[in-house]
Short mmCIF file of C-alpha atoms in Angstrom, two decimals:
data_model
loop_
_atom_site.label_atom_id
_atom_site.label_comp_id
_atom_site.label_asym_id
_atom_site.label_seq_id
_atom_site.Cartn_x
_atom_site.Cartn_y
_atom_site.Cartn_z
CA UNK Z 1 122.88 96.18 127.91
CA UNK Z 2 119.91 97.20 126.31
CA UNK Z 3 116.44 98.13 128.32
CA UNK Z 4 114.37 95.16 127.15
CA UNK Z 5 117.46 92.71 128.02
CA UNK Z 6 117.41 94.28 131.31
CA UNK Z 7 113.80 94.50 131.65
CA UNK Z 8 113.56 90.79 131.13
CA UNK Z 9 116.99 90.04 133.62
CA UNK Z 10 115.17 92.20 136.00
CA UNK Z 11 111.48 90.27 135.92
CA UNK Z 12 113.61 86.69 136.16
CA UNK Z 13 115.12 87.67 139.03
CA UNK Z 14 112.38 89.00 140.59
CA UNK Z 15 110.03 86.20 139.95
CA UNK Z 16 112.49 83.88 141.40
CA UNK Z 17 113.32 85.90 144.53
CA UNK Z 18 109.73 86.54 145.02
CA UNK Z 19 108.84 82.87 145.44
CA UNK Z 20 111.54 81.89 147.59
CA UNK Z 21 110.26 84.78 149.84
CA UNK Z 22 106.87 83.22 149.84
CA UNK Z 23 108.14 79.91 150.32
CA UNK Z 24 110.45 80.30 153.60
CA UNK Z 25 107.51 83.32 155.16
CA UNK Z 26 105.34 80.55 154.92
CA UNK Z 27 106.87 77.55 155.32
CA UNK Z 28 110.33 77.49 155.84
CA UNK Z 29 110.34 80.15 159.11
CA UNK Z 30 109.02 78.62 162.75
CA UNK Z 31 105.58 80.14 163.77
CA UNK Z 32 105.97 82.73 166.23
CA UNK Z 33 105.81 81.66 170.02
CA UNK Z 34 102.83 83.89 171.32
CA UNK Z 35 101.67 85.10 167.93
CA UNK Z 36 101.44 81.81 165.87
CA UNK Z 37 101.08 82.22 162.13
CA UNK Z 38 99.62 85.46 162.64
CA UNK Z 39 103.00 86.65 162.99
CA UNK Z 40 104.03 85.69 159.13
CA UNK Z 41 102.70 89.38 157.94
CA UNK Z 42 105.41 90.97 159.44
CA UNK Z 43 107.39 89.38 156.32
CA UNK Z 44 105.21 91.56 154.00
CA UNK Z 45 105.14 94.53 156.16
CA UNK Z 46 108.05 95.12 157.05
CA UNK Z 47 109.08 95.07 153.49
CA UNK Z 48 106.40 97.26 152.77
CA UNK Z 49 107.45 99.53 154.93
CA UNK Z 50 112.01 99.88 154.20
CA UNK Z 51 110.71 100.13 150.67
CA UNK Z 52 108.16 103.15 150.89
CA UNK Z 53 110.81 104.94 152.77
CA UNK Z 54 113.58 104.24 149.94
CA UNK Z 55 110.79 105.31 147.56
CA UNK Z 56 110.85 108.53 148.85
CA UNK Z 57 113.99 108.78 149.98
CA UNK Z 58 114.75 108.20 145.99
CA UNK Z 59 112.03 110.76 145.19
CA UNK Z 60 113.70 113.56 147.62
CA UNK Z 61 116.87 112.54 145.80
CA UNK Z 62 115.35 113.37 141.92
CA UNK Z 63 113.63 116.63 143.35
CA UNK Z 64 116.82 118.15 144.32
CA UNK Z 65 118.43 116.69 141.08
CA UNK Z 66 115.44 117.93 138.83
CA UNK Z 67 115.40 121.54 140.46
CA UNK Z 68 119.13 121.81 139.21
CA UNK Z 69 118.99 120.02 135.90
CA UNK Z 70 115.03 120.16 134.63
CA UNK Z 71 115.37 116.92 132.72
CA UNK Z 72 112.02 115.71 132.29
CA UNK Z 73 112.81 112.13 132.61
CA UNK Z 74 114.37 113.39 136.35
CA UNK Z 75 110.52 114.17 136.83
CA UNK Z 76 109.41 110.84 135.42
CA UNK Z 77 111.11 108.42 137.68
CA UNK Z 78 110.25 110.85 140.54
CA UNK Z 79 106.73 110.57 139.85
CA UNK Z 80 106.79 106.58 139.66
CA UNK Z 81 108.44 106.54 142.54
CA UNK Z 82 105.62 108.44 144.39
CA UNK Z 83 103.41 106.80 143.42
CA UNK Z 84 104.69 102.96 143.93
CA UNK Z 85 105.90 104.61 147.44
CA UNK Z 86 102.04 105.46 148.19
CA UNK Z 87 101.26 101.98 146.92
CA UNK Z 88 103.88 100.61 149.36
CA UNK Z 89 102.62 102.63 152.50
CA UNK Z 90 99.31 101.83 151.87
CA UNK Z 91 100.43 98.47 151.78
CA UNK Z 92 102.05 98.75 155.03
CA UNK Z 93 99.17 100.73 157.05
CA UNK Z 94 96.58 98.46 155.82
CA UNK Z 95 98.80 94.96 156.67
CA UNK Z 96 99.96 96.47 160.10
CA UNK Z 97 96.26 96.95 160.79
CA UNK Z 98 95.24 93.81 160.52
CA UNK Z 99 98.02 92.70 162.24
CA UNK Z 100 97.26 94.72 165.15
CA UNK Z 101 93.63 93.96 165.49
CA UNK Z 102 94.02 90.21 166.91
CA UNK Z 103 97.86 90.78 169.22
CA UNK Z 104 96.89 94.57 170.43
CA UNK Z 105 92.99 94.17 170.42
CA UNK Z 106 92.67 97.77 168.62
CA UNK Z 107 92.71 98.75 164.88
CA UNK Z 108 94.65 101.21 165.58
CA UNK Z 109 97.68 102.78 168.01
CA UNK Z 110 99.40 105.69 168.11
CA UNK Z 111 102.70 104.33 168.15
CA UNK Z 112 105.06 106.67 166.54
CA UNK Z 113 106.08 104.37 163.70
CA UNK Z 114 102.65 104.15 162.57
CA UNK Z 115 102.22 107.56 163.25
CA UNK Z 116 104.73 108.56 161.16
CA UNK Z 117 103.65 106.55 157.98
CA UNK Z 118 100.34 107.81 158.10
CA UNK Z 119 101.47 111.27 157.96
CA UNK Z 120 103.71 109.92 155.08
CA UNK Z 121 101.28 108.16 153.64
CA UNK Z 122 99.02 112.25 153.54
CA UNK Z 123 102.01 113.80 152.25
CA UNK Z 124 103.09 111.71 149.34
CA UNK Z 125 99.66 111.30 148.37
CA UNK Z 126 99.86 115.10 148.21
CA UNK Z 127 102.67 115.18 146.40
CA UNK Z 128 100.48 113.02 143.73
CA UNK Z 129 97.73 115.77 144.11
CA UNK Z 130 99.72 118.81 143.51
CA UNK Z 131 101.61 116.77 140.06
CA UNK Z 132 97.78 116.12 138.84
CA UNK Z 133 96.85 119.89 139.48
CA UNK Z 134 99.43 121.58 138.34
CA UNK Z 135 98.95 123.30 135.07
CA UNK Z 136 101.36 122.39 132.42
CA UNK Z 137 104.20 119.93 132.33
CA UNK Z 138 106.75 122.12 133.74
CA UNK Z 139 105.11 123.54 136.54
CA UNK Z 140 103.88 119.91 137.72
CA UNK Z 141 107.18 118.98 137.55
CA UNK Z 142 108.57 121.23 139.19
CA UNK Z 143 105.93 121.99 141.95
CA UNK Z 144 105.88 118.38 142.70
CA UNK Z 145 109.79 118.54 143.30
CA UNK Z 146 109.60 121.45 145.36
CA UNK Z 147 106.80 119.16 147.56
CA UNK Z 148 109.12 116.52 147.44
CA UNK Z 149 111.79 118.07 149.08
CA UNK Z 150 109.64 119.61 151.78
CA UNK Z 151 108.13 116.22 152.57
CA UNK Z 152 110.93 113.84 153.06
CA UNK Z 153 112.57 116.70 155.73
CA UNK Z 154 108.99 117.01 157.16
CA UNK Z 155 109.83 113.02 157.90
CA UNK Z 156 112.61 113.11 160.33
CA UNK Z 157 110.62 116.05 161.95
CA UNK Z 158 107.88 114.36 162.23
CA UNK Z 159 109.30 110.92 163.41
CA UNK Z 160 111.43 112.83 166.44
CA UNK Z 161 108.36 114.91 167.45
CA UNK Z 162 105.98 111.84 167.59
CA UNK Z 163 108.52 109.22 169.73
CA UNK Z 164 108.99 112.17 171.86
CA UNK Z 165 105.39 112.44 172.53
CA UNK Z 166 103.94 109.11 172.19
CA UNK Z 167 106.67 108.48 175.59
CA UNK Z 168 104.16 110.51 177.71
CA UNK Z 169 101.06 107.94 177.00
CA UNK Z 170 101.16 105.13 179.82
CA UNK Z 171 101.62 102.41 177.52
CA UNK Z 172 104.25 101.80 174.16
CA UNK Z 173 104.08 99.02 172.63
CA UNK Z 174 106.62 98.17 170.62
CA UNK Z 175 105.63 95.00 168.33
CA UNK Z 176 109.42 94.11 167.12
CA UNK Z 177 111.49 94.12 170.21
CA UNK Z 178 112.12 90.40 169.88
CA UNK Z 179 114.94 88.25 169.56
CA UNK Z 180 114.54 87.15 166.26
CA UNK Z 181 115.41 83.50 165.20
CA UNK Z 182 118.05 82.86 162.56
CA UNK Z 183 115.26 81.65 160.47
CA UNK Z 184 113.02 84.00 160.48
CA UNK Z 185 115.61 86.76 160.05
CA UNK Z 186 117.20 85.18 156.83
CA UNK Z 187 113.68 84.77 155.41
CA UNK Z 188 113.06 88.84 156.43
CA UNK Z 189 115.65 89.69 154.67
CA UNK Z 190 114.92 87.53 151.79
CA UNK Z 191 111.76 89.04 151.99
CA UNK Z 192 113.00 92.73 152.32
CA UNK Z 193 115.04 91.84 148.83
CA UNK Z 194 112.22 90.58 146.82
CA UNK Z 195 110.21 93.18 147.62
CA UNK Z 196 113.07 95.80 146.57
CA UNK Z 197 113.70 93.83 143.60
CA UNK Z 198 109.64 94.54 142.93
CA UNK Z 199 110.22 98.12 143.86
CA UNK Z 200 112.74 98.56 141.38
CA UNK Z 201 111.04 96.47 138.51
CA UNK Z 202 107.87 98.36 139.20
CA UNK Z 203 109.71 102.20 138.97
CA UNK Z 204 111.08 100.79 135.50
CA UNK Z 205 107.86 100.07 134.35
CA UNK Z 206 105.97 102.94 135.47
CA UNK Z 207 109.04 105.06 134.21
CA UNK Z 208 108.35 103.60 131.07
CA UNK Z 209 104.70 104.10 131.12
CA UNK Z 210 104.78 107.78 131.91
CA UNK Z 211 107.83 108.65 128.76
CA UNK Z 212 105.17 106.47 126.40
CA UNK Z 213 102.43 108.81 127.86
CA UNK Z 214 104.37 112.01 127.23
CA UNK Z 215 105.59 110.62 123.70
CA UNK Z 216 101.94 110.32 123.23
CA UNK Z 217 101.03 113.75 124.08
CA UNK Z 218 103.58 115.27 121.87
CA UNK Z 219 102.52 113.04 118.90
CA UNK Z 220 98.98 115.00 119.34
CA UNK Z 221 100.16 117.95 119.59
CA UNK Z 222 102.13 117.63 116.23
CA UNK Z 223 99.13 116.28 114.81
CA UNK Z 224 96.80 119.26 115.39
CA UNK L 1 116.74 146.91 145.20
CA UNK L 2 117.84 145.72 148.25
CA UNK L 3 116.53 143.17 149.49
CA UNK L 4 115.30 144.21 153.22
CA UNK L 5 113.35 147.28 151.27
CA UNK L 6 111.96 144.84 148.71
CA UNK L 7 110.65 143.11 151.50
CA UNK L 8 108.89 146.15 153.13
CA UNK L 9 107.35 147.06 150.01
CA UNK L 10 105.82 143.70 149.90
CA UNK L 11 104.72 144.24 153.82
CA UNK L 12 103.38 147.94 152.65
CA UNK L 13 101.39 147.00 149.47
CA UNK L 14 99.30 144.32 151.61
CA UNK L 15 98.69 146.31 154.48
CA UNK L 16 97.21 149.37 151.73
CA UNK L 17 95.32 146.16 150.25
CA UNK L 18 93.45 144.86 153.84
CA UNK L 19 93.28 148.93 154.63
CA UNK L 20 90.72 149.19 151.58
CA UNK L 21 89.01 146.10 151.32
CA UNK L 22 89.18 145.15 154.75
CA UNK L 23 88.76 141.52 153.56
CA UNK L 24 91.33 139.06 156.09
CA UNK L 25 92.07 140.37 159.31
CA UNK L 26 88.02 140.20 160.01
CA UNK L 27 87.20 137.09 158.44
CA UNK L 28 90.27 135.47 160.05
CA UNK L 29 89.12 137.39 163.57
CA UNK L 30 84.95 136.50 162.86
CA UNK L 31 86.13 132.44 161.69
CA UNK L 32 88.66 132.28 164.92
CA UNK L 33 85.75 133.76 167.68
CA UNK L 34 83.17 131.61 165.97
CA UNK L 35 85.11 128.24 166.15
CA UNK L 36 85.69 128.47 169.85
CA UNK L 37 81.73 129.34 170.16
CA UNK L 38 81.26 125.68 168.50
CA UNK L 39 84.11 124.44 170.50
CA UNK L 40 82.06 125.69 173.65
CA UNK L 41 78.57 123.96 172.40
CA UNK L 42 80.53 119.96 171.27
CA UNK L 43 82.65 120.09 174.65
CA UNK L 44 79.72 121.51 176.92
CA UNK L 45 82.13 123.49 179.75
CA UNK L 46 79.01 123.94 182.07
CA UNK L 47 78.34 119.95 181.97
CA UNK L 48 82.44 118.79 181.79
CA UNK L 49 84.46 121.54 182.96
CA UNK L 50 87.51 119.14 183.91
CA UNK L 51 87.46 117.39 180.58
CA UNK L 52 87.39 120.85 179.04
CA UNK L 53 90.42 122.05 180.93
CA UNK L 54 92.46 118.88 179.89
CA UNK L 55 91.57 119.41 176.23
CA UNK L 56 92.16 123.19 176.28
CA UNK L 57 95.42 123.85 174.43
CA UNK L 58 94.64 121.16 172.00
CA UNK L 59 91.13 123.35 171.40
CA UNK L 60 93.01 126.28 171.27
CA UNK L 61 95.45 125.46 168.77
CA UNK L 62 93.18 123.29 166.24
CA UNK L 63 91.39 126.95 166.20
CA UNK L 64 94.60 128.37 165.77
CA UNK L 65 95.11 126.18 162.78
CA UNK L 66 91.85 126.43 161.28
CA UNK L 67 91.90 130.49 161.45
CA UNK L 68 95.26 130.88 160.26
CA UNK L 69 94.36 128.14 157.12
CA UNK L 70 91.79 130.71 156.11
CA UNK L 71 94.28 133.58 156.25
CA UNK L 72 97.47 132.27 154.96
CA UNK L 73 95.60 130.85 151.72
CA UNK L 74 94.50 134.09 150.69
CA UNK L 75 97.88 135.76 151.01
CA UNK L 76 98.21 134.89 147.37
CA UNK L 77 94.71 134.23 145.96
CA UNK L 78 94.16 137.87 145.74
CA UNK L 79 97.50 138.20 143.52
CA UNK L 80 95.48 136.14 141.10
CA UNK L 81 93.22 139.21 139.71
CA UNK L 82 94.37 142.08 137.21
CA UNK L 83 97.96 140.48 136.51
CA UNK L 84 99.47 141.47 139.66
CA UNK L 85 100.91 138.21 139.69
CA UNK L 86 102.83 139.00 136.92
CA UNK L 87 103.80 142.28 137.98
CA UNK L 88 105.43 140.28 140.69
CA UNK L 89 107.25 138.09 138.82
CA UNK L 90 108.85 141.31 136.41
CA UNK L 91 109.82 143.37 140.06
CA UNK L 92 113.40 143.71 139.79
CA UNK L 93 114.21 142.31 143.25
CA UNK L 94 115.26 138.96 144.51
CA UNK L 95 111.70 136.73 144.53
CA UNK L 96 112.78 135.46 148.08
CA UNK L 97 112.29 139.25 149.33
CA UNK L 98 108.14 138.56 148.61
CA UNK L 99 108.09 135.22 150.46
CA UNK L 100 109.58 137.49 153.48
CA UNK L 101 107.14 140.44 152.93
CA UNK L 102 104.19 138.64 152.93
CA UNK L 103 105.54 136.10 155.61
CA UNK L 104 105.87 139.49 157.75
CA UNK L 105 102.27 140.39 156.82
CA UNK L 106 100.90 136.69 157.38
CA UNK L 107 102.61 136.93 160.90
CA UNK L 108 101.21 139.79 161.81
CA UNK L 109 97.87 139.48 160.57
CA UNK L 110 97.90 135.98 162.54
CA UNK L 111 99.21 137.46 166.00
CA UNK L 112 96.78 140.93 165.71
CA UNK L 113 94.09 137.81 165.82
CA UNK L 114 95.40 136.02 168.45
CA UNK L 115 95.52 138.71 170.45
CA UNK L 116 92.10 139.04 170.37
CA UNK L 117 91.07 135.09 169.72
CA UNK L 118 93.24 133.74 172.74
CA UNK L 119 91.93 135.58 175.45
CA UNK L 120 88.22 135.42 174.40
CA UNK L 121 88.72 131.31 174.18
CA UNK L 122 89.69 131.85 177.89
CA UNK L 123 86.53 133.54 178.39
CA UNK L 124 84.16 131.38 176.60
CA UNK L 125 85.87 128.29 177.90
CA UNK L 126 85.79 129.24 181.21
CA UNK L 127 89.33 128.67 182.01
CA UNK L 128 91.16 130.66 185.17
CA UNK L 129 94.05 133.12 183.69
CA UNK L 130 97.20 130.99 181.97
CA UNK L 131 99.46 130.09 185.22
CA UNK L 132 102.72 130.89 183.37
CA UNK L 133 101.12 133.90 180.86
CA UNK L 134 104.84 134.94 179.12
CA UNK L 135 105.58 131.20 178.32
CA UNK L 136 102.22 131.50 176.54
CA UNK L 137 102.83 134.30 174.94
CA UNK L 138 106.48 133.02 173.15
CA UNK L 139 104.65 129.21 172.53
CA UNK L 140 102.02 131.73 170.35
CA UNK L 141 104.37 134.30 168.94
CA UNK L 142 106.88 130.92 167.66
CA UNK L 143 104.41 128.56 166.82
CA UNK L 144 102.55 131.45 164.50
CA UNK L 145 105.55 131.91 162.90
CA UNK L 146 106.65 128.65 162.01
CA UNK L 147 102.83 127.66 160.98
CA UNK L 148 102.81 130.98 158.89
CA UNK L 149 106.34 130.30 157.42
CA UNK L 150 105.76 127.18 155.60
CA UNK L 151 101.81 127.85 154.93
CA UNK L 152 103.13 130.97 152.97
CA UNK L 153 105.22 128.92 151.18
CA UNK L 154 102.74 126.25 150.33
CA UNK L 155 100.03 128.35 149.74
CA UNK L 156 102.25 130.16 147.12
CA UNK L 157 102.76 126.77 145.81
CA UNK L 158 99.48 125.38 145.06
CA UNK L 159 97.73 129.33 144.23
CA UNK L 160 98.60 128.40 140.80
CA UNK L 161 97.46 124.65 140.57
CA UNK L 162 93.45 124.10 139.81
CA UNK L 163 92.66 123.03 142.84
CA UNK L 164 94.29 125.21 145.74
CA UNK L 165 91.16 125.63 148.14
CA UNK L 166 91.32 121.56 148.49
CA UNK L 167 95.05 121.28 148.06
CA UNK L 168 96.17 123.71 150.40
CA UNK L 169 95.20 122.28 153.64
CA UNK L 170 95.64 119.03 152.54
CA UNK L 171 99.33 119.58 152.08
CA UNK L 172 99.39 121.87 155.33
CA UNK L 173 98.24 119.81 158.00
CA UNK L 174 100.81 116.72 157.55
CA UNK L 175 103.92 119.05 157.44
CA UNK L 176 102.77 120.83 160.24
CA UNK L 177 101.68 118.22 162.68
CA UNK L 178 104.78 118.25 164.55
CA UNK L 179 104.16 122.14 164.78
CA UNK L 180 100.60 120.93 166.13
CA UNK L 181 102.37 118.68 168.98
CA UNK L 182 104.93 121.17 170.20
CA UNK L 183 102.26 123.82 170.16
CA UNK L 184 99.96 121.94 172.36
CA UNK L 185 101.83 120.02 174.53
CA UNK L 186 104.09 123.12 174.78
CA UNK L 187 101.05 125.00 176.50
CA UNK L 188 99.37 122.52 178.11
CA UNK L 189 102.81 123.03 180.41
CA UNK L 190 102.11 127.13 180.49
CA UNK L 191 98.54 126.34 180.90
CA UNK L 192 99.81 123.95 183.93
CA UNK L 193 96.53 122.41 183.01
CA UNK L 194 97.94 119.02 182.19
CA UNK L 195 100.61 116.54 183.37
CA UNK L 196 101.43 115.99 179.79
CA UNK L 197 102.80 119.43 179.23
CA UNK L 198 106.70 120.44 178.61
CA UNK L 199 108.16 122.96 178.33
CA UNK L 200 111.06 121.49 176.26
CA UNK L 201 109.00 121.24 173.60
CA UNK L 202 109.40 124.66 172.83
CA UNK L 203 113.29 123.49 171.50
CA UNK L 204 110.89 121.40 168.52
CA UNK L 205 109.19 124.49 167.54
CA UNK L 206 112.72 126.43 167.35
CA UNK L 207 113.79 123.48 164.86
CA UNK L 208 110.49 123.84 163.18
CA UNK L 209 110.78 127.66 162.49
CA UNK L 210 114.22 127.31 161.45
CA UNK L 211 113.94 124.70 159.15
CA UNK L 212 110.92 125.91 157.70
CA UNK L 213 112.01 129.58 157.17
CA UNK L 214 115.17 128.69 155.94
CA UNK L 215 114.27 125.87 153.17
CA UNK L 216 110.81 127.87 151.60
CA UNK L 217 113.74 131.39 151.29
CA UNK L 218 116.36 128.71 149.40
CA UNK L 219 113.68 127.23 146.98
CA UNK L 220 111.29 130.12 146.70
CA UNK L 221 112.90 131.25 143.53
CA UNK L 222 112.09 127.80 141.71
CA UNK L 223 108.66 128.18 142.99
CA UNK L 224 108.17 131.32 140.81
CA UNK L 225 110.12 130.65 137.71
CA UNK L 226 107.12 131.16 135.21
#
């Protein structure tokens, strides 16, 4: 099947997806007994959130693959990845936040999930950092996979070492321990999907993006 | 050349390198002392000597990490001048031997500090005498070595990007903020200064040194292919 076809295949789908998602987080799933409406963002976040993980997860993945192989284009869907997965986390931080404010009463906990994606959300920005510093297109390649690989073990660490010590505090909140309706599980997971489905059309494009940018570069150098 | 020796010739040519210039160990020693000085002056121990006590092992070890920033990033900065990074790279020994020479020298450059820096925070704090001092003394000695292990490894990584003064730490910090917990909460236990201290956290720094020894040795040599 060729790219465009599955380019196009791809955006349907997602477009489709994406407004059903919309449709039952707002309307079609009950309000939330104590929270109300408020409650709806947890549709967005939580997506947010399994897809910056499978970002990286999928950028851990390339690093190893790119340290055996050195296939640029390994690099290239590495870097989009990183980048949509600092998108993503942002995404999540920023709508937990606000979340928080009104049912906690603070901006900010440290809970060791959110913990956790902050410290994500530093390293994979410094994986970004180190790609844009490195000096020529092998070394930031390769730099960035050796970062890669360091940060998504870091992650595990991290997450064990901060539920360990968050359990000495007085007080854990934990904001999903409830019994979920049907409805508003299906429309999660619908949710959960679209936004994958927009993880995966964004990497393709951004993919494309950076090849065009390095076809670019070459043409230039010819030129000279 | 095996490997051990390539390793000690690493540890040697540093060592003749801070013997002449004398650059590191006093910087690091000079940075650590003064940091606990301005440590003393924001957390006022004559006014709040209670709130000082709770916060001491988190004190200590942000000083820890601040010194050892300073020292770690030049392990490799001064490898930048007359093409002795090259030289490195041409050595006919395996490249993970120099990540464990100059983690050796790191190590020890950080602990001969320590040695010096811990006790004096004691003074200037105005904190009684650690209640359990050899706990103390293995929370230092590990967590040194596992901050030292992976900042060698970093700092080797971003020495040759443009902007490794800013990158360096920035990287650092996340990776090691689970070394950061186990330190302090690790201590506050040794310290007995703190209900929030224990001692099993010591079993997290372990996992820290060993996983961040043993993955900076497997990947070192892709760090230096030129």
């Amino acid at each position: 099947m060729g790219q465009k076809r599955l380019d196009t295949i791809l955006g349907v789908a997602l477009l489709v997806t994406m407004l059903v998602a919309l449709y039952m987080a707002f309307i079609y799933a009950p309000p939330e007994q104590t929270m109300g409406d408020l409650q709806r963002i947890m549709y967005f976040h939580v997506a947010s959130a399994w897809n910056a993980y499978l970002a990286f997860f999928v950028v851990f993945i390339l690093s190893i693959w790119y340290l055996r192989r050195s296939d640029p284009n390994l690099h290239r869907w590495a870097l989009s990845s990183a980048e949509i997965g600092v998108v993503f986390t942002t995404i999540t931080l920023l709508s937990g936040t606000l979340w928080a404010r009104p049912v906690w009463n603070v901006w900010w906990v440290w809970e060791p999930r959110l913990t956790t994606t902050l410290i994500l959300w530093f390293l994979y920005v410094g994986y970004l950092l180190i790609q844009q510093q490195a000096e020529g297109d092998e070394r930031q390649a390769r730099f960035a996979a050796i970062f890669g690989i360091i940060a998504f073990i870091n992650v595990p660490i991290v997450h064990f070492s901060v539920v360990w010590w968050s359990h000495l505090h007085p007080w854990v909140i934990r904001p999903t321990g409830v019994q979920m309706e049907s409805e508003m599980f299906i429309s999660l997971l619908v949710s959960v999907a679209a936004f994958t489905l927009f993880y995966v059309f964004l990497l393709r494009r951004r993919y494309s993006l950076e090849y065009l940018r390095d076809q670019v570069a070459l043409v230039k150098e010819e030129l000279r | 050349m095996n490997f051990l020796r390539a390793a000690g010739w690493i540890v040697w040519k540093d060592l003749q390198q801070e013997r002449r210039t004398r650059q590191t160990l006093g910087s690091m020693l000079l940075f650590g002392v003064l940091v606990v000085v301005i440590f003393g002056f924001a957390f006022d121990p004559l006014r709040a000597p209670a709130e000082v006590e709770r916060l001491f092992a988190g004190i200590l070890w942000t000083t820890v990490l601040f010194a050892g920033l300073l020292g770690i990033g030049r392990s490799f900065a001064q490898e930048m001048s007359g093409g002795a990074w090259q030289g490195l790279l041409l050595a006919p020994v395996d490249r993970s031997a120099v990540y464990v020479g100059k983690v050796a020298v790191n190590t020890a450059f950080l602990l001969v500090v320590l040695l010096v820096a811990v006790p004096l925070f004691f003074i200037f704090l105005g904190q009684p005498a650690p209640a359990f001092p050899g706990q103390l003394a293995l929370i230092v000695l590990l967590a040194a070595f596992g901050f030292v292990a992976i900042g060698t490894f970093l700092a080797a990584l971003v020495h040759l990007t443009g902007l490794s003064h800013l990158l360096f730490p920035l990287i650092l910090f996340p990776v090691t903020v689970p070394l950061l917990i186990a330190a302090v909460r690790a201590s506050e236990a040794a310290l007995a200064t703190s209900p929030t201290g224990d001692v099993g956290w010591i079993g997290v720094l372990l996992v820290f040194n060993v996983v961040y020894f043993l993955v900076p040795l497997l990947l070192f040599d892709f760090l230096l292919e030129v």
